[in-house]
PDB file of C-alpha atoms in Angstrom:
ATOM      1  CA  MET A  11      30.978  19.407 -16.857  1.00 42.00           C
ATOM      2  CA  CYS A  12      31.890  16.314 -18.506  1.00 50.00           C
ATOM      3  CA  PHE A  13      30.889  13.422 -17.699  1.00 80.00           C
ATOM      4  CA  SER A  14      32.546  10.331 -19.341  1.00 88.00           C
ATOM      5  CA  ALA A  15      34.356   6.827 -18.300  1.00 91.00           C
ATOM      6  CA  GLU A  16      37.226   8.899 -16.532  1.00 92.00           C
ATOM      7  CA  ALA A  17      34.514  10.853 -14.636  1.00 91.00           C
ATOM      8  CA  SER A  18      33.534   7.661 -12.882  1.00 93.00           C
ATOM      9  CA  PHE A  19      36.151   6.137 -11.882  1.00 95.00           C
ATOM     10  CA  ALA A  20      37.409   9.337 -10.458  1.00 95.00           C
ATOM     11  CA  ALA A  21      33.940  10.108  -8.302  1.00 94.00           C
ATOM     12  CA  ALA A  22      34.466   5.873  -7.845  1.00 96.00           C
ATOM     13  CA  ALA A  23      38.080   6.517  -6.535  1.00 96.00           C
ATOM     14  CA  LEU A  24      37.368   9.190  -3.877  1.00 96.00           C
ATOM     15  CA  LEU A  25      34.084   7.961  -2.770  1.00 96.00           C
ATOM     16  CA  LEU A  26      34.717   4.470  -1.927  1.00 97.00           C
ATOM     17  CA  PRO A  27      37.294   5.189   0.432  1.00 97.00           C
ATOM     18  CA  ALA A  28      35.915   8.679   1.681  1.00 96.00           C
ATOM     19  CA  GLY A  29      32.575   6.633   2.480  1.00 95.00           C
ATOM     20  CA  ALA A  30      34.602   3.808   3.918  1.00 97.00           C
ATOM     21  CA  VAL A  31      36.232   6.164   6.509  1.00 96.00           C
ATOM     22  CA  SER A  32      32.713   7.366   6.902  1.00 96.00           C
ATOM     23  CA  VAL A  33      31.705   4.606   8.184  1.00 97.00           C
ATOM     24  CA  ALA A  34      35.098   3.764  10.152  1.00 96.00           C
ATOM     25  CA  LYS A  35      33.587   7.071  11.574  1.00 96.00           C
ATOM     26  CA  ALA A  36      29.816   6.295  12.569  1.00 95.00           C
ATOM     27  CA  TRP A  37      31.309   3.386  13.530  1.00 96.00           C
ATOM     28  CA  ARG A  38      32.643   4.681  16.753  1.00 94.00           C
ATOM     29  CA  THR A  39      31.023   7.693  16.888  1.00 92.00           C
ATOM     30  CA  ASP A  40      27.054   6.981  16.747  1.00 93.00           C
ATOM     31  CA  ARG A  41      26.316   3.397  15.632  1.00 94.00           C
ATOM     32  CA  HIS A  42      23.095   4.743  14.448  1.00 95.00           C
ATOM     33  CA  TYR A  43      24.586   6.217  11.330  1.00 96.00           C
ATOM     34  CA  VAL A  44      26.614   3.203   9.895  1.00 96.00           C
ATOM     35  CA  ALA A  45      23.812   3.009   7.502  1.00 96.00           C
ATOM     36  CA  ILE A  46      23.536   6.345   6.066  1.00 97.00           C
ATOM     37  CA  CYS A  47      27.133   6.753   6.304  1.00 96.00           C
ATOM     38  CA  ALA A  48      28.049   4.137   3.611  1.00 97.00           C
ATOM     39  CA  LEU A  49      26.182   5.825   1.257  1.00 97.00           C
ATOM     40  CA  PRO A  50      29.375   7.274  -0.259  1.00 96.00           C
ATOM     41  CA  VAL A  51      30.744   3.559  -1.006  1.00 97.00           C
ATOM     42  CA  LEU A  52      27.487   2.681  -2.759  1.00 97.00           C
ATOM     43  CA  PHE A  53      27.511   5.676  -4.880  1.00 96.00           C
ATOM     44  CA  GLY A  54      31.379   4.651  -5.691  1.00 96.00           C
ATOM     45  CA  LEU A  55      30.542   1.115  -6.768  1.00 97.00           C
ATOM     46  CA  GLN A  56      27.265   2.426  -8.668  1.00 96.00           C
ATOM     47  CA  GLN A  57      30.244   4.841 -10.501  1.00 96.00           C
ATOM     48  CA  LEU A  58      32.174   2.388 -10.700  1.00 96.00           C
ATOM     49  CA  SER A  59      30.143   0.308 -12.706  1.00 96.00           C
ATOM     50  CA  GLU A  60      29.059   3.156 -15.173  1.00 96.00           C
ATOM     51  CA  GLY A  61      32.447   3.882 -15.811  1.00 95.00           C
ATOM     52  CA  LEU A  62      32.580  -0.327 -16.522  1.00 96.00           C
ATOM     53  CA  VAL A  63      29.759   0.994 -18.627  1.00 96.00           C
ATOM     54  CA  TRP A  64      31.341   3.260 -20.406  1.00 95.00           C
ATOM     55  CA  THR A  65      34.004   1.567 -21.305  1.00 95.00           C
ATOM     56  CA  ALA A  66      32.665  -1.314 -22.267  1.00 95.00           C
ATOM     57  CA  GLY A  67      31.331   1.260 -25.054  1.00 93.00           C
ATOM     58  CA  GLU A  68      34.119   1.890 -26.324  1.00 92.00           C
ATOM     59  CA  THR A  69      35.023  -1.205 -27.158  1.00 92.00           C
ATOM     60  CA  GLY A  70      32.011  -2.105 -28.551  1.00 90.00           C
ATOM     61  CA  ASP A  71      31.520  -4.844 -26.363  1.00 93.00           C
ATOM     62  CA  MET A  72      27.207  -5.397 -26.097  1.00 92.00           C
ATOM     63  CA  ALA A  73      27.440  -8.422 -24.110  1.00 92.00           C
ATOM     64  CA  ALA A  74      29.155  -5.953 -21.239  1.00 95.00           C
ATOM     65  CA  VAL A  75      27.631  -2.670 -21.650  1.00 94.00           C
ATOM     66  CA  SER A  76      24.367  -4.954 -21.074  1.00 93.00           C
ATOM     67  CA  ARG A  77      26.249  -6.856 -18.057  1.00 94.00           C
ATOM     68  CA  TYR A  78      27.240  -3.420 -16.318  1.00 96.00           C
ATOM     69  CA  THR A  79      23.819  -1.130 -17.101  1.00 95.00           C
ATOM     70  CA  LEU A  80      21.686  -4.147 -14.546  1.00 95.00           C
ATOM     71  CA  ALA A  81      24.811  -3.497 -12.100  1.00 95.00           C
ATOM     72  CA  TYR A  82      24.495   0.376 -12.203  1.00 96.00           C
ATOM     73  CA  MET A  83      20.267  -0.079 -12.962  1.00 95.00           C
ATOM     74  CA  PHE A  84      20.882  -2.147  -9.438  1.00 96.00           C
ATOM     75  CA  PHE A  85      21.539   0.671  -7.127  1.00 95.00           C
ATOM     76  CA  THR A  86      19.008   3.045  -9.757  1.00 94.00           C
ATOM     77  CA  TRP A  87      16.117   1.473  -9.406  1.00 94.00           C
ATOM     78  CA  LEU A  88      16.255  -0.942  -6.450  1.00 92.00           C
ATOM     79  CA  ALA A  89      19.057   0.255  -2.972  1.00 94.00           C
ATOM     80  CA  TRP A  90      18.244   4.204  -3.364  1.00 95.00           C
ATOM     81  CA  PRO A  91      14.610   3.484  -2.547  1.00 96.00           C
ATOM     82  CA  VAL A  92      15.186   0.842  -0.446  1.00 96.00           C
ATOM     83  CA  TRP A  93      18.866   2.082   1.450  1.00 96.00           C
ATOM     84  CA  VAL A  94      17.665   5.766   1.851  1.00 97.00           C
ATOM     85  CA  PRO A  95      14.676   5.186   4.059  1.00 97.00           C
ATOM     86  CA  SER A  96      16.145   2.307   6.104  1.00 96.00           C
ATOM     87  CA  ALA A  97      19.228   3.956   6.714  1.00 96.00           C
ATOM     88  CA  THR A  98      16.766   6.905   8.242  1.00 96.00           C
ATOM     89  CA  PHE A  99      14.953   4.595  10.198  1.00 96.00           C
ATOM     90  CA  PHE A 100      17.922   4.332  12.773  1.00 96.00           C
ATOM     91  CA  VAL A 101      18.406   7.316  13.118  1.00 95.00           C
ATOM     92  CA  GLU A 102      15.495   8.806  13.687  1.00 95.00           C
ATOM     93  CA  PRO A 103      13.161   8.237  17.239  1.00 94.00           C
ATOM     94  CA  SER A 104      10.687   4.831  17.884  1.00 93.00           C
ATOM     95  CA  ASN A 105       8.143   6.570  17.453  1.00 94.00           C
ATOM     96  CA  ARG A 106       8.970   7.543  14.383  1.00 95.00           C
ATOM     97  CA  LYS A 107      10.554   4.142  12.808  1.00 96.00           C
ATOM     98  CA  PRO A 108       7.120   2.984  11.365  1.00 96.00           C
ATOM     99  CA  LEU A 109       6.754   6.365   8.685  1.00 96.00           C
ATOM    100  CA  TYR A 110      10.486   5.194   7.500  1.00 96.00           C
ATOM    101  CA  LEU A 111       8.830   1.400   7.469  1.00 96.00           C
ATOM    102  CA  ALA A 112       6.307   2.492   5.114  1.00 96.00           C
ATOM    103  CA  PHE A 113       8.917   4.092   3.320  1.00 97.00           C
ATOM    104  CA  ALA A 114      10.915   1.040   2.649  1.00 96.00           C
ATOM    105  CA  LEU A 115       8.291  -0.580   1.686  1.00 96.00           C
ATOM    106  CA  LEU A 116       7.442   1.643  -1.241  1.00 96.00           C
ATOM    107  CA  GLY A 117      10.666   1.805  -2.057  1.00 95.00           C
ATOM    108  CA  ALA A 118      11.272  -2.016  -1.965  1.00 96.00           C
ATOM    109  CA  ILE A 119       7.860  -2.604  -3.880  1.00 95.00           C
ATOM    110  CA  LEU A 120       8.872  -0.388  -6.469  1.00 95.00           C
ATOM    111  CA  GLY A 121      12.581  -0.951  -6.709  1.00 93.00           C
ATOM    112  CA  ALA A 122      11.310  -4.884  -7.228  1.00 94.00           C
ATOM    113  CA  GLY A 123       9.257  -3.753 -10.102  1.00 93.00           C
ATOM    114  CA  GLN A 124      11.278  -2.206 -11.471  1.00 92.00           C
ATOM    115  CA  TYR A 125      14.614  -3.426 -11.939  1.00 94.00           C
ATOM    116  CA  LEU A 126      14.069  -7.297 -11.431  1.00 93.00           C
ATOM    117  CA  PRO A 127      11.918  -7.371 -14.499  1.00 93.00           C
ATOM    118  CA  TYR A 128      15.404  -5.780 -16.477  1.00 93.00           C
ATOM    119  CA  LEU A 129      16.746 -10.108 -15.752  1.00 92.00           C
ATOM    120  CA  VAL A 130      14.228 -11.524 -17.692  1.00 91.00           C
ATOM    121  CA  HIS A 131      13.132  -8.820 -20.485  1.00 90.00           C
ATOM    122  CA  LYS A 132      17.236  -7.951 -20.946  1.00 84.00           C
ATOM    123  CA  ASP A 133      15.442  -5.744 -24.648  1.00 88.00           C
ATOM    124  CA  TRP A 134      13.266  -3.920 -22.147  1.00 92.00           C
ATOM    125  CA  LEU A 135      16.643  -1.749 -20.826  1.00 91.00           C
ATOM    126  CA  SER A 136      18.286   0.387 -23.688  1.00 91.00           C
ATOM    127  CA  VAL A 137      21.232   2.345 -23.113  1.00 93.00           C
ATOM    128  CA  THR A 138      22.482   5.392 -25.794  1.00 92.00           C
ATOM    129  CA  PHE A 139      25.794   6.862 -25.079  1.00 92.00           C
ATOM    130  CA  LEU A 140      25.828  10.831 -26.266  1.00 88.00           C
ATOM    131  CA  PRO A 141      28.527  12.707 -27.255  1.00 85.00           C
ATOM    132  CA  HIS A 142      29.377  14.110 -22.486  1.00 86.00           C
ATOM    133  CA  ALA A 143      26.537  12.149 -20.669  1.00 88.00           C
ATOM    134  CA  ILE A 144      24.373   7.851 -20.711  1.00 92.00           C
ATOM    135  CA  SER A 145      21.454   8.194 -21.766  1.00 93.00           C
ATOM    136  CA  TYR A 146      19.014   4.894 -19.894  1.00 92.00           C
ATOM    137  CA  GLY A 147      15.806   4.257 -21.209  1.00 89.00           C
ATOM    138  CA  GLY A 148      13.375   1.657 -22.263  1.00 88.00           C
ATOM    139  CA  THR A 149      10.280  -0.413 -21.355  1.00 89.00           C
ATOM    140  CA  MET A 150       9.455   0.232 -17.292  1.00 89.00           C
ATOM    141  CA  LEU A 151       6.880  -3.051 -15.686  1.00 88.00           C
ATOM    142  CA  PHE A 152       4.254  -0.328 -13.929  1.00 89.00           C
ATOM    143  CA  ASP A 153       4.864   1.678 -18.156  1.00 87.00           C
ATOM    144  CA  PHE A 154       1.780  -0.835 -18.195  1.00 89.00           C
ATOM    145  CA  LEU A 155      -0.075  -0.235 -14.967  1.00 87.00           C
ATOM    146  CA  VAL A 156       0.358   3.939 -14.128  1.00 89.00           C
ATOM    147  CA  ALA A 157       1.594   6.832 -16.462  1.00 90.00           C
ATOM    148  CA  ARG A 158       5.521   7.369 -16.042  1.00 89.00           C
ATOM    149  CA  GLU A 159       5.310  10.256 -14.707  1.00 91.00           C
ATOM    150  CA  LEU A 160       3.657   8.775 -11.415  1.00 94.00           C
ATOM    151  CA  THR A 161       6.493   5.606 -11.858  1.00 93.00           C
ATOM    152  CA  TYR A 162       8.692   9.079 -10.942  1.00 92.00           C
ATOM    153  CA  THR A 163       7.696  10.655  -8.460  1.00 93.00           C
ATOM    154  CA  ILE A 164       7.159   8.209  -6.396  1.00 94.00           C
ATOM    155  CA  TYR A 165      10.658   7.185  -6.584  1.00 94.00           C
ATOM    156  CA  LEU A 166      11.673  10.190  -5.549  1.00 94.00           C
ATOM    157  CA  VAL A 167       8.498  10.093  -3.207  1.00 94.00           C
ATOM    158  CA  THR A 168      10.760   7.388  -1.412  1.00 96.00           C
ATOM    159  CA  VAL A 169      14.746   8.932  -2.166  1.00 95.00           C
ATOM    160  CA  ILE A 170      14.042  12.089  -0.866  1.00 96.00           C
ATOM    161  CA  LEU A 171      11.482  12.817   1.751  1.00 96.00           C
ATOM    162  CA  PRO A 172      12.456  10.183   4.091  1.00 96.00           C
ATOM    163  CA  LEU A 173      15.531  13.065   3.941  1.00 97.00           C
ATOM    164  CA  LEU A 174      13.392  15.925   4.224  1.00 96.00           C
ATOM    165  CA  LEU A 175      11.634  14.326   7.001  1.00 96.00           C
ATOM    166  CA  ALA A 176      13.813  12.985   8.976  1.00 96.00           C
ATOM    167  CA  SER A 177      14.255  14.612  13.029  1.00 94.00           C
ATOM    168  CA  ARG A 178      17.646  15.479  12.285  1.00 94.00           C
ATOM    169  CA  THR A 179      19.022  18.598  11.013  1.00 94.00           C
ATOM    170  CA  GLU A 180      21.619  17.028   9.875  1.00 95.00           C
ATOM    171  CA  ILE A 181      19.783  14.330   7.474  1.00 96.00           C
ATOM    172  CA  ARG A 182      17.496  17.226   6.691  1.00 97.00           C
ATOM    173  CA  ILE A 183      20.770  19.282   5.120  1.00 96.00           C
ATOM    174  CA  PHE A 184      21.211  16.026   3.043  1.00 97.00           C
ATOM    175  CA  GLY A 185      17.741  15.378   1.940  1.00 96.00           C
ATOM    176  CA  LEU A 186      18.171  19.028   1.065  1.00 97.00           C
ATOM    177  CA  LEU A 187      21.414  18.667  -1.755  1.00 96.00           C
ATOM    178  CA  VAL A 188      19.916  15.872  -2.708  1.00 96.00           C
ATOM    179  CA  ALA A 189      16.473  17.532  -4.160  1.00 96.00           C
ATOM    180  CA  LEU A 190      19.403  20.191  -4.971  1.00 96.00           C
ATOM    181  CA  ALA A 191      20.939  17.131  -7.801  1.00 95.00           C
ATOM    182  CA  PHE A 192      17.858  17.140  -8.783  1.00 95.00           C
ATOM    183  CA  VAL A 193      16.570  20.546  -9.269  1.00 96.00           C
ATOM    184  CA  ILE A 194      19.796  20.258 -12.100  1.00 95.00           C
ATOM    185  CA  THR A 195      19.198  17.963 -13.247  1.00 93.00           C
ATOM    186  CA  TYR A 196      16.172  18.317 -14.348  1.00 92.00           C
ATOM    187  CA  ALA A 197      15.929  22.074 -15.903  1.00 93.00           C
ATOM    188  CA  PHE A 198      19.387  21.220 -17.874  1.00 91.00           C
ATOM    189  CA  PHE A 199      20.407  17.516 -18.101  1.00 90.00           C
ATOM    190  CA  ARG A 200      16.431  16.472 -18.808  1.00 88.00           C
ATOM    191  CA  PHE A 201      18.445  14.126 -21.533  1.00 89.00           C
ATOM    192  CA  ALA A 202      19.931  11.974 -19.612  1.00 90.00           C
ATOM    193  CA  TYR A 203      18.305  12.391 -16.355  1.00 90.00           C
ATOM    194  CA  ILE A 204      19.359   9.095 -14.422  1.00 91.00           C
ATOM    195  CA  SER A 205      22.448   8.666 -14.883  1.00 92.00           C
ATOM    196  CA  VAL A 206      23.168  12.579 -14.361  1.00 93.00           C
ATOM    197  CA  PHE A 207      20.787  12.751 -11.346  1.00 93.00           C
ATOM    198  CA  CYS A 208      23.032   9.402  -9.887  1.00 93.00           C
ATOM    199  CA  PHE A 209      26.321  11.404 -10.270  1.00 93.00           C
ATOM    200  CA  LEU A 210      24.766  14.595  -8.915  1.00 94.00           C
ATOM    201  CA  GLY A 211      23.855  12.475  -5.935  1.00 94.00           C
ATOM    202  CA  ALA A 212      27.494  10.741  -5.613  1.00 94.00           C
ATOM    203  CA  LEU A 213      28.967  14.244  -5.160  1.00 94.00           C
ATOM    204  CA  MET A 214      26.695  15.271  -2.691  1.00 95.00           C
ATOM    205  CA  SER A 215      27.150  12.379  -0.144  1.00 95.00           C
ATOM    206  CA  PHE A 216      30.750  13.662   0.532  1.00 96.00           C
ATOM    207  CA  TYR A 217      28.868  15.498   3.048  1.00 96.00           C
ATOM    208  CA  LEU A 218      27.909  12.616   4.740  1.00 96.00           C
ATOM    209  CA  VAL A 219      31.353  11.830   5.655  1.00 95.00           C
ATOM    210  CA  ALA A 220      31.574  15.833   6.604  1.00 95.00           C
ATOM    211  CA  MET A 221      29.075  15.590   9.022  1.00 95.00           C
ATOM    212  CA  ILE A 222      30.071  12.366  10.914  1.00 95.00           C
ATOM    213  CA  TYR A 223      32.977  14.412  11.139  1.00 93.00           C
ATOM    214  CA  TRP A 224      31.462  17.158  12.251  1.00 93.00           C
ATOM    215  CA  LYS A 225      28.954  15.036  14.963  1.00 90.00           C
ATOM    216  CA  ALA A 226      31.646  13.248  16.333  1.00 88.00           C
ATOM    217  CA  ARG A 227      33.150  16.716  17.526  1.00 88.00           C
ATOM    218  CA  GLN A 228      29.717  17.292  19.738  1.00 81.00           C
ATOM    219  CA  PRO A 229      29.214  16.325  23.045  1.00 78.00           C
ATOM    220  CA  PRO A 230      27.412  13.416  23.898  1.00 69.00           C
ATOM    221  CA  GLU A 231      23.166  13.973  23.965  1.00 64.00           C
ATOM    222  CA  GLY A 232      21.720  15.594  27.342  1.00 57.00           C
ATOM    223  CA  VAL A 233      24.704  16.265  27.833  1.00 54.00           C
ATOM    224  CA  SER A 234      25.186  20.452  27.911  1.00 48.00           C
ATOM    225  CA  LYS A 235      27.940  22.256  29.639  1.00 46.00           C
ATOM    226  CA  ARG A 236      27.696  25.741  30.140  1.00 48.00           C
ATOM    227  CA  ARG A 237      31.677  26.966  28.992  1.00 48.00           C
ATOM    228  CA  GLY A 238      33.761  28.343  32.240  1.00 46.00           C
ATOM    229  CA  ALA A 239      30.366  27.038  34.527  1.00 46.00           C
ATOM    230  CA  VAL A 240      32.242  25.812  38.094  1.00 46.00           C
ATOM    231  CA  GLU A 241      30.795  22.273  40.128  1.00 44.00           C
ATOM    232  CA  PRO A 242      28.939  22.680  42.852  1.00 46.00           C
ATOM    233  CA  ARG A 243      30.714  22.691  46.622  1.00 43.00           C
ATOM    234  CA  SER A 244      29.807  19.590  48.139  1.00 40.00           C
ATOM    235  CA  GLN A 245      28.051  20.683  51.587  1.00 40.00           C
ATOM    236  CA  TRP A 246      29.985  18.390  53.326  1.00 39.00           C
ATOM    237  CA  SER A 247      33.836  19.597  54.097  1.00 41.00           C
ATOM    238  CA  GLY A 248      34.726  16.490  55.999  1.00 41.00           C
ATOM    239  CA  PRO A 249      35.700  16.485  59.627  1.00 40.00           C
ATOM    240  CA  GLN A 250      36.788  19.625  61.788  1.00 40.00           C
TER     241      GLN A 250
END
């Protein structure tokens, strides 16, 4: 698989309209799914940002590289650990919502602690252009408090676990796809794990478009009609 500006722009060109369609479909079908179906749009914006990182790097404009990298990392560190549990919150029953609020709060604390320092300490964020990938690295705020492996574990908990624990089967399937993206990244692309994991996650989000169209074809909840069922006759047959 080749990662490049063209790959990022192509992904964005497909994700943005697909996400818009899925959001519109969710709005007409079940508005509880609007936030989760907006993920392809957000992934599309992130891939657009990475495409711009690539092109700025090719021209040697390091100031632009810094700006577009900050935009890209906004989605990586702040948007995903907050949006994913929050979006799942809306499709969960009331008794499970506090769990997802806790996930969203944990994600907000982690994301803010990781991302906001980049706005002040721009030298903390480094970008290395590899032949077919971008490696994002540098200093993280939580490095001063805990091992980085723990930071990454908490990140994965806030992004993947809410999906896997969802009460809806279709959401758990998406969680399995995101978990698969992580496994592939960890096994083969650890040299550029942030870029590759987000790219694969973006590809997995196309599932959400299919999911909402499948859901639109299902009967409303609580309505189960057997095929060929005969309507019961009224016991009153009118005046004789």
